[in-house]
Structures are given as structure tokens and as C-alpha cells.
Amino acid sequence: WIAVGPSPDDPTEDIIYLTYTDFETEYTVLWLGEVPTTVPVATRTTIRMVRSEDGGDSWTAPVAVSPTVQQAYGQQDGVAPGVFGTDRTVQGSQPQVGPDGSVTVAWVDSTDDESMKGAGEIYVARSTDKGETFDTPVVASTFNELAYRPRSNFFRFWGSQFPQLAVSPTGKIYVVYAGKPPERERDDADIYIVMSDDDGQTWSRPKRLNDDDTDTIQFFPSIDIAPNGSIHVMWGDMRDDPQETRFNIYYTSSTDE
């Protein structure tokens, strides 16, 4: 994901920020008789950021936004220094720039129970020095992770849990995402929103945005905020088709932040 916003040093100059997941897989060599075979030992993931202050002509070296976490395969002799977890992945990052030039990044952490299973966490980290350093990441929300695909369809909808981020003109931070509702086992996903009004240090409880009472899925949310501070959210929604093969785009808005 990519975002453009004013420099904290000079509001007349824009900075381009780009975040991504760095996947690094470690291999070892096993011998099958006299034939060497490489097999993966672990995959480590880190959210990283690069920025450009000259319109994209040149870019900084990558900066780690998140801790490095590990998904290990088979027996492990221990976790590498500075690496967390044994069955954990971070990905799905998105940056946004605030009106004061601060940059905020959100991403999803699978926790140590494997991706697309069990509990997930959405983390947010903020920088006030153009992304050179970031504050300690804060958990914005904990939710039930989505499966790779819904029970009624065959598309890769698990990316719906990747947080979508927006910052208001007054600096409030909003995150929307899809999560599996704990109160309805057959419902694969609902849309939730959380908000912080203290630069991402504390967060509101998740609020469900889709108002249906069905167990049909909602997916791929997106959020934007108008210059007057009104909040606008959309998502894909299958509530109108009993077969759950077609969907409509649903939309909601708020003017009270």
C-alpha cells in the first residue's frame, strides 16, 4: 500500500510512503542418499517501509515498522535473536499520513496459532520523523481470523482482515477490517471499525458496521474521510443472495466521528 502526505518539517512538501511485507525463508540441506535437497526451516516476516521525498525518483533504505516474527517448519533449535514466535506471520500493512505529517501504519498479526486460524491482532505503529523511527506498536483490535476462503465461495477472501486505515483532519485514526463474529459460528465475516483519538495509544471497542442479522459474508472493506471529517466505509456484501454467489456493494457514513 502507498500513501502521500505533507512533510512534518515542511507542510508545502509531500512525502511518498510505501509499506510491504518482507518474507525471508531459511532453508537447510537434507541428503536423500547421495542427492542434496533443500527444505524450508522457517519463514520470517517483517513489515517494512520506504519513502521518497523527490517525487519517487529515489527511495530510502527499508525501515522495519514491525517486529520480525517467525513461522517454523518441523523441529527448531530455538528462535533467532530478535525474532518472535514459532507459528506467526505479519502482513497486510497500510500507511496513512496525518495532517501534522505523522505517518501511521497498520497491519495484521496472526499471533502464534498459525495464519487464518484462531485469534488475530491488528497492530498500529506511528512515526513523527518521516518514518525514520516508529513508536512501539500498539494492539488496535483483537479478532477471530478469517479462513482462506468462505464456506459458500471459492475466492481468497481472507485478505479482508487486512486493516484499512484512515486519518481524519483532526488527527483521529480509524481502522476497518473483516473478522469472524464470535456470536455466530456460521457467519464467516462481519465488518468492524475501531478508532483512536490519542495518536494510536488507546483504541475504542470494535463496532460492527453491517446491520444484517443473517450469516452471509461481508468482505473487502475500505474507508476514507472527507475534508469535513465525515467518515465513509464500503464493503462487499452477500446478504441479498440466498445462494451467496452474488454480492452488492454496501456503504455507510458517519458525521459524528
Short mmCIF file of C-alpha atoms in Angstrom, two decimals:
data_model
loop_
_atom_site.label_atom_id
_atom_site.label_comp_id
_atom_site.label_asym_id
_atom_site.label_seq_id
_atom_site.Cartn_x
_atom_site.Cartn_y
_atom_site.Cartn_z
CA TRP A 1 0.00 0.00 0.00
CA ILE A 2 1.04 3.58 -0.59
CA ALA A 3 0.23 6.98 0.91
CA VAL A 4 1.24 10.57 0.20
CA GLY A 5 1.16 13.42 2.70
CA PRO A 6 2.87 16.56 3.96
CA SER A 7 6.35 16.51 5.43
CA PRO A 8 6.38 17.21 9.19
CA ASP A 9 9.30 19.58 8.52
CA ASP A 10 7.70 21.50 5.64
CA PRO A 11 3.93 21.17 5.03
CA THR A 12 4.38 22.50 1.48
CA GLU A 13 6.43 19.42 0.54
CA ASP A 14 4.89 15.97 0.08
CA ILE A 15 6.45 12.62 1.01
CA ILE A 16 5.54 9.27 -0.55
CA TYR A 17 5.39 6.31 1.85
CA LEU A 18 5.22 2.67 0.77
CA THR A 19 4.88 -0.35 3.07
CA TYR A 20 5.17 -4.05 2.31
CA THR A 21 5.80 -7.44 3.90
CA ASP A 22 9.35 -8.78 3.73
CA PHE A 23 9.20 -12.59 3.53
CA GLU A 24 12.52 -14.31 4.28
CA THR A 25 12.64 -18.11 4.12
CA GLU A 26 15.52 -20.05 5.64
CA TYR A 27 16.45 -23.39 4.09
CA THR A 28 18.55 -26.34 5.12
CA VAL A 29 20.03 -29.15 3.05
CA LEU A 30 18.89 -32.74 3.52
CA TRP A 31 20.54 -35.67 1.77
CA LEU A 32 18.35 -38.30 0.14
CA GLY A 33 21.02 -40.89 -0.39
CA GLU A 34 23.56 -39.00 -2.48
CA VAL A 35 21.10 -36.35 -3.65
CA PRO A 36 21.04 -32.99 -1.78
CA THR A 37 17.59 -31.45 -1.30
CA THR A 38 16.76 -28.05 0.13
CA VAL A 39 13.81 -27.85 2.52
CA PRO A 40 12.43 -24.77 4.31
CA VAL A 41 13.15 -24.43 8.02
CA ALA A 42 11.33 -21.17 8.79
CA THR A 43 9.74 -18.16 7.14
CA ARG A 44 10.27 -14.81 8.85
CA THR A 45 8.08 -11.81 8.12
CA THR A 46 8.57 -8.11 8.82
CA ILE A 47 6.55 -5.03 7.87
CA ARG A 48 8.93 -2.55 6.23
CA MET A 49 8.64 0.98 4.88
CA VAL A 50 10.45 3.04 2.26
CA ARG A 51 9.83 6.70 1.47
CA SER A 52 10.60 9.19 -1.27
CA GLU A 53 10.97 12.95 -0.84
CA ASP A 54 11.66 13.72 -4.51
CA GLY A 55 8.50 12.54 -6.23
CA GLY A 56 9.55 8.90 -6.43
CA ASP A 57 12.90 9.40 -8.20
CA SER A 58 14.84 7.96 -5.25
CA TRP A 59 13.93 5.94 -2.17
CA THR A 60 15.30 5.41 1.32
CA ALA A 61 16.62 2.12 2.60
CA PRO A 62 13.84 -0.05 4.14
CA VAL A 63 12.97 0.58 7.79
CA ALA A 64 11.37 -2.12 9.96
CA VAL A 65 7.96 -1.00 11.21
CA SER A 66 7.00 -4.24 12.97
CA PRO A 67 9.00 -6.82 14.90
CA THR A 68 10.24 -9.79 12.88
CA VAL A 69 8.13 -12.90 13.55
CA GLN A 70 8.65 -16.49 12.52
CA GLN A 71 6.67 -19.42 11.19
CA ALA A 72 8.80 -22.53 11.76
CA TYR A 73 8.56 -25.86 9.97
CA GLY A 74 9.43 -29.08 11.79
CA GLN A 75 11.91 -29.19 14.65
CA GLN A 76 13.58 -25.94 15.70
CA ASP A 77 16.60 -25.50 17.93
CA GLY A 78 15.31 -22.11 19.03
CA VAL A 79 14.20 -18.78 17.67
CA ALA A 80 16.79 -16.50 16.10
CA PRO A 81 17.77 -13.42 18.14
CA GLY A 82 15.27 -10.60 17.72
CA VAL A 83 12.67 -12.91 16.17
CA PHE A 84 9.35 -13.70 17.87
CA GLY A 85 7.11 -16.73 17.70
CA THR A 86 7.19 -20.14 16.07
CA ASP A 87 3.90 -20.10 14.11
CA ARG A 88 3.32 -16.41 13.46
CA THR A 89 3.05 -14.10 10.44
CA VAL A 90 2.64 -10.34 9.96
CA GLN A 91 1.31 -8.90 6.70
CA GLY A 92 -1.35 -6.72 5.07
CA SER A 93 0.17 -3.34 6.03
CA GLN A 94 -1.24 0.04 5.07
CA PRO A 95 0.20 3.54 5.70
CA GLN A 96 -1.63 6.85 6.12
CA VAL A 97 -0.33 10.36 6.69
CA GLY A 98 -1.92 12.66 9.27
CA PRO A 99 -2.50 16.39 8.91
CA ASP A 100 0.60 17.08 11.03
CA GLY A 101 2.82 14.95 8.76
CA SER A 102 2.95 11.97 11.11
CA VAL A 103 2.73 8.58 9.39
CA THR A 104 0.72 5.69 10.81
CA VAL A 105 0.96 2.07 9.68
CA ALA A 106 -1.50 -0.74 10.46
CA TRP A 107 -1.05 -4.47 9.83
CA VAL A 108 -2.42 -7.85 10.92
CA ASP A 109 -0.54 -10.29 13.16
CA SER A 110 -1.69 -13.92 13.05
CA THR A 111 -0.44 -14.49 16.64
CA ASP A 112 1.20 -17.81 17.46
CA ASP A 113 -1.64 -20.05 16.29
CA GLU A 114 -0.98 -20.05 12.51
CA SER A 115 -2.35 -17.76 9.82
CA MET A 116 -6.09 -17.89 9.11
CA LYS A 117 -6.76 -19.79 12.35
CA GLY A 118 -7.68 -18.74 15.87
CA ALA A 119 -7.11 -15.20 17.09
CA GLY A 120 -5.56 -12.36 15.12
CA GLU A 121 -4.41 -8.90 16.20
CA ILE A 122 -4.29 -5.61 14.35
CA TYR A 123 -1.25 -3.55 15.25
CA VAL A 124 -0.64 0.14 14.66
CA ALA A 125 2.67 2.00 14.83
CA ARG A 126 3.22 5.75 14.40
CA SER A 127 6.19 7.88 13.37
CA THR A 128 6.69 11.63 13.71
CA ASP A 129 10.09 11.78 11.96
CA LYS A 130 9.13 10.82 8.39
CA GLY A 131 9.26 7.10 9.10
CA GLU A 132 12.88 7.03 10.25
CA THR A 133 11.78 5.55 13.59
CA PHE A 134 8.47 4.21 14.89
CA ASP A 135 6.86 4.11 18.31
CA THR A 136 6.31 0.72 19.93
CA PRO A 137 3.42 -0.99 18.07
CA VAL A 138 0.06 -0.99 19.86
CA VAL A 139 -2.75 -3.56 19.51
CA ALA A 140 -5.72 -1.72 18.00
CA SER A 141 -8.04 -4.74 17.94
CA THR A 142 -8.16 -8.48 18.58
CA PHE A 143 -10.47 -10.57 16.41
CA ASN A 144 -11.22 -14.08 15.14
CA GLU A 145 -9.24 -14.65 11.94
CA LEU A 146 -10.92 -15.49 8.66
CA ALA A 147 -10.47 -18.74 6.80
CA TYR A 148 -8.64 -18.77 3.48
CA ARG A 149 -12.00 -18.82 1.68
CA PRO A 150 -15.62 -18.66 2.88
CA ARG A 151 -17.75 -21.80 3.19
CA SER A 152 -20.05 -20.67 0.34
CA ASN A 153 -17.49 -19.47 -2.20
CA PHE A 154 -14.08 -20.07 -3.69
CA PHE A 155 -12.33 -16.70 -3.69
CA ARG A 156 -9.42 -15.77 -1.46
CA PHE A 157 -11.33 -13.53 0.89
CA TRP A 158 -9.02 -13.90 3.90
CA GLY A 159 -7.32 -10.65 2.81
CA SER A 160 -10.48 -8.91 4.06
CA GLN A 161 -8.92 -8.97 7.54
CA PHE A 162 -6.05 -6.76 6.38
CA PRO A 163 -6.68 -3.42 8.13
CA GLN A 164 -7.82 -0.44 6.07
CA LEU A 165 -6.65 2.81 7.63
CA ALA A 166 -7.75 6.45 7.54
CA VAL A 167 -6.78 9.60 9.47
CA SER A 168 -9.24 12.46 9.96
CA PRO A 169 -8.43 16.18 9.55
CA THR A 170 -8.31 16.41 13.35
CA GLY A 171 -5.86 13.51 13.63
CA LYS A 172 -8.22 10.74 14.75
CA ILE A 173 -7.18 7.32 13.43
CA TYR A 174 -9.71 4.81 12.10
CA VAL A 175 -9.25 1.16 11.11
CA VAL A 176 -11.82 -1.07 9.40
CA TYR A 177 -11.43 -4.80 8.86
CA ALA A 178 -13.39 -8.04 8.49
CA GLY A 179 -13.45 -10.56 11.31
CA LYS A 180 -15.34 -13.74 12.17
CA PRO A 181 -18.11 -12.82 14.65
CA PRO A 182 -17.84 -14.86 17.87
CA GLU A 183 -21.60 -14.95 18.43
CA ARG A 184 -22.50 -16.62 15.09
CA GLU A 185 -20.48 -19.70 14.20
CA ARG A 186 -21.82 -20.00 10.65
CA ASP A 187 -21.12 -16.36 9.79
CA ASP A 188 -17.73 -16.22 8.07
CA ALA A 189 -17.18 -12.45 8.35
CA ASP A 190 -18.60 -9.12 9.52
CA ILE A 191 -17.15 -5.61 9.10
CA TYR A 192 -15.77 -3.79 12.15
CA ILE A 193 -14.35 -0.35 12.90
CA VAL A 194 -12.10 0.89 15.72
CA MET A 195 -10.95 4.44 16.48
CA SER A 196 -8.19 6.21 18.40
CA ASP A 197 -8.21 9.89 19.38
CA ASP A 198 -4.85 9.87 21.17
CA ASP A 199 -2.39 9.17 18.32
CA GLY A 200 -2.98 5.43 18.39
CA GLN A 201 -2.14 4.82 22.04
CA THR A 202 -5.60 3.56 23.03
CA TRP A 203 -8.47 2.26 20.91
CA SER A 204 -12.25 2.01 21.07
CA ARG A 205 -14.01 -1.33 21.23
CA PRO A 206 -14.85 -2.79 17.80
CA LYS A 207 -18.17 -1.64 16.34
CA ARG A 208 -19.93 -3.81 13.76
CA LEU A 209 -20.90 -1.80 10.66
CA ASN A 210 -23.06 -4.25 8.68
CA ASP A 211 -26.56 -4.24 10.20
CA ASP A 212 -27.91 -7.53 8.84
CA ASP A 213 -28.96 -10.43 11.06
CA THR A 214 -28.02 -13.08 8.51
CA ASP A 215 -24.98 -15.36 8.47
CA THR A 216 -23.93 -14.27 4.97
CA ILE A 217 -20.48 -12.83 4.49
CA GLN A 218 -19.20 -9.29 4.24
CA PHE A 219 -15.73 -8.72 2.81
CA PHE A 220 -13.06 -6.33 1.45
CA PRO A 221 -13.92 -3.14 3.38
CA SER A 222 -12.44 0.26 2.58
CA ILE A 223 -12.58 3.60 4.40
CA ASP A 224 -11.99 7.25 3.57
CA ILE A 225 -12.55 10.52 5.39
CA ALA A 226 -13.72 13.75 3.78
CA PRO A 227 -12.14 17.16 4.46
CA ASN A 228 -15.13 17.98 6.71
CA GLY A 229 -14.39 14.93 8.87
CA SER A 230 -17.26 12.72 7.69
CA ILE A 231 -16.37 9.01 7.58
CA HIS A 232 -17.25 6.81 4.60
CA VAL A 233 -16.98 3.00 4.55
CA MET A 234 -17.87 0.44 1.84
CA TRP A 235 -17.63 -3.34 1.54
CA GLY A 236 -18.82 -6.34 -0.47
CA ASP A 237 -21.97 -7.96 0.94
CA MET A 238 -23.80 -11.18 0.01
CA ARG A 239 -26.87 -10.71 2.24
CA ASP A 240 -29.20 -10.21 -0.76
CA ASP A 241 -28.46 -13.57 -2.40
CA PRO A 242 -29.57 -16.72 -0.51
CA GLN A 243 -27.14 -18.76 -2.63
CA GLU A 244 -24.25 -16.45 -1.68
CA THR A 245 -22.84 -16.34 -5.19
CA ARG A 246 -23.58 -12.69 -5.97
CA PHE A 247 -22.92 -9.58 -3.94
CA ASN A 248 -23.73 -5.90 -3.72
CA ILE A 249 -21.54 -3.05 -2.55
CA TYR A 250 -22.86 -1.65 0.72
CA TYR A 251 -21.98 1.76 2.12
CA THR A 252 -22.38 3.65 5.36
CA SER A 253 -21.21 7.01 6.67
CA SER A 254 -20.90 8.95 9.90
CA THR A 255 -20.72 12.67 10.65
CA ASP A 256 -20.07 12.42 14.40
CA GLU A 257 -16.55 10.94 14.25
#
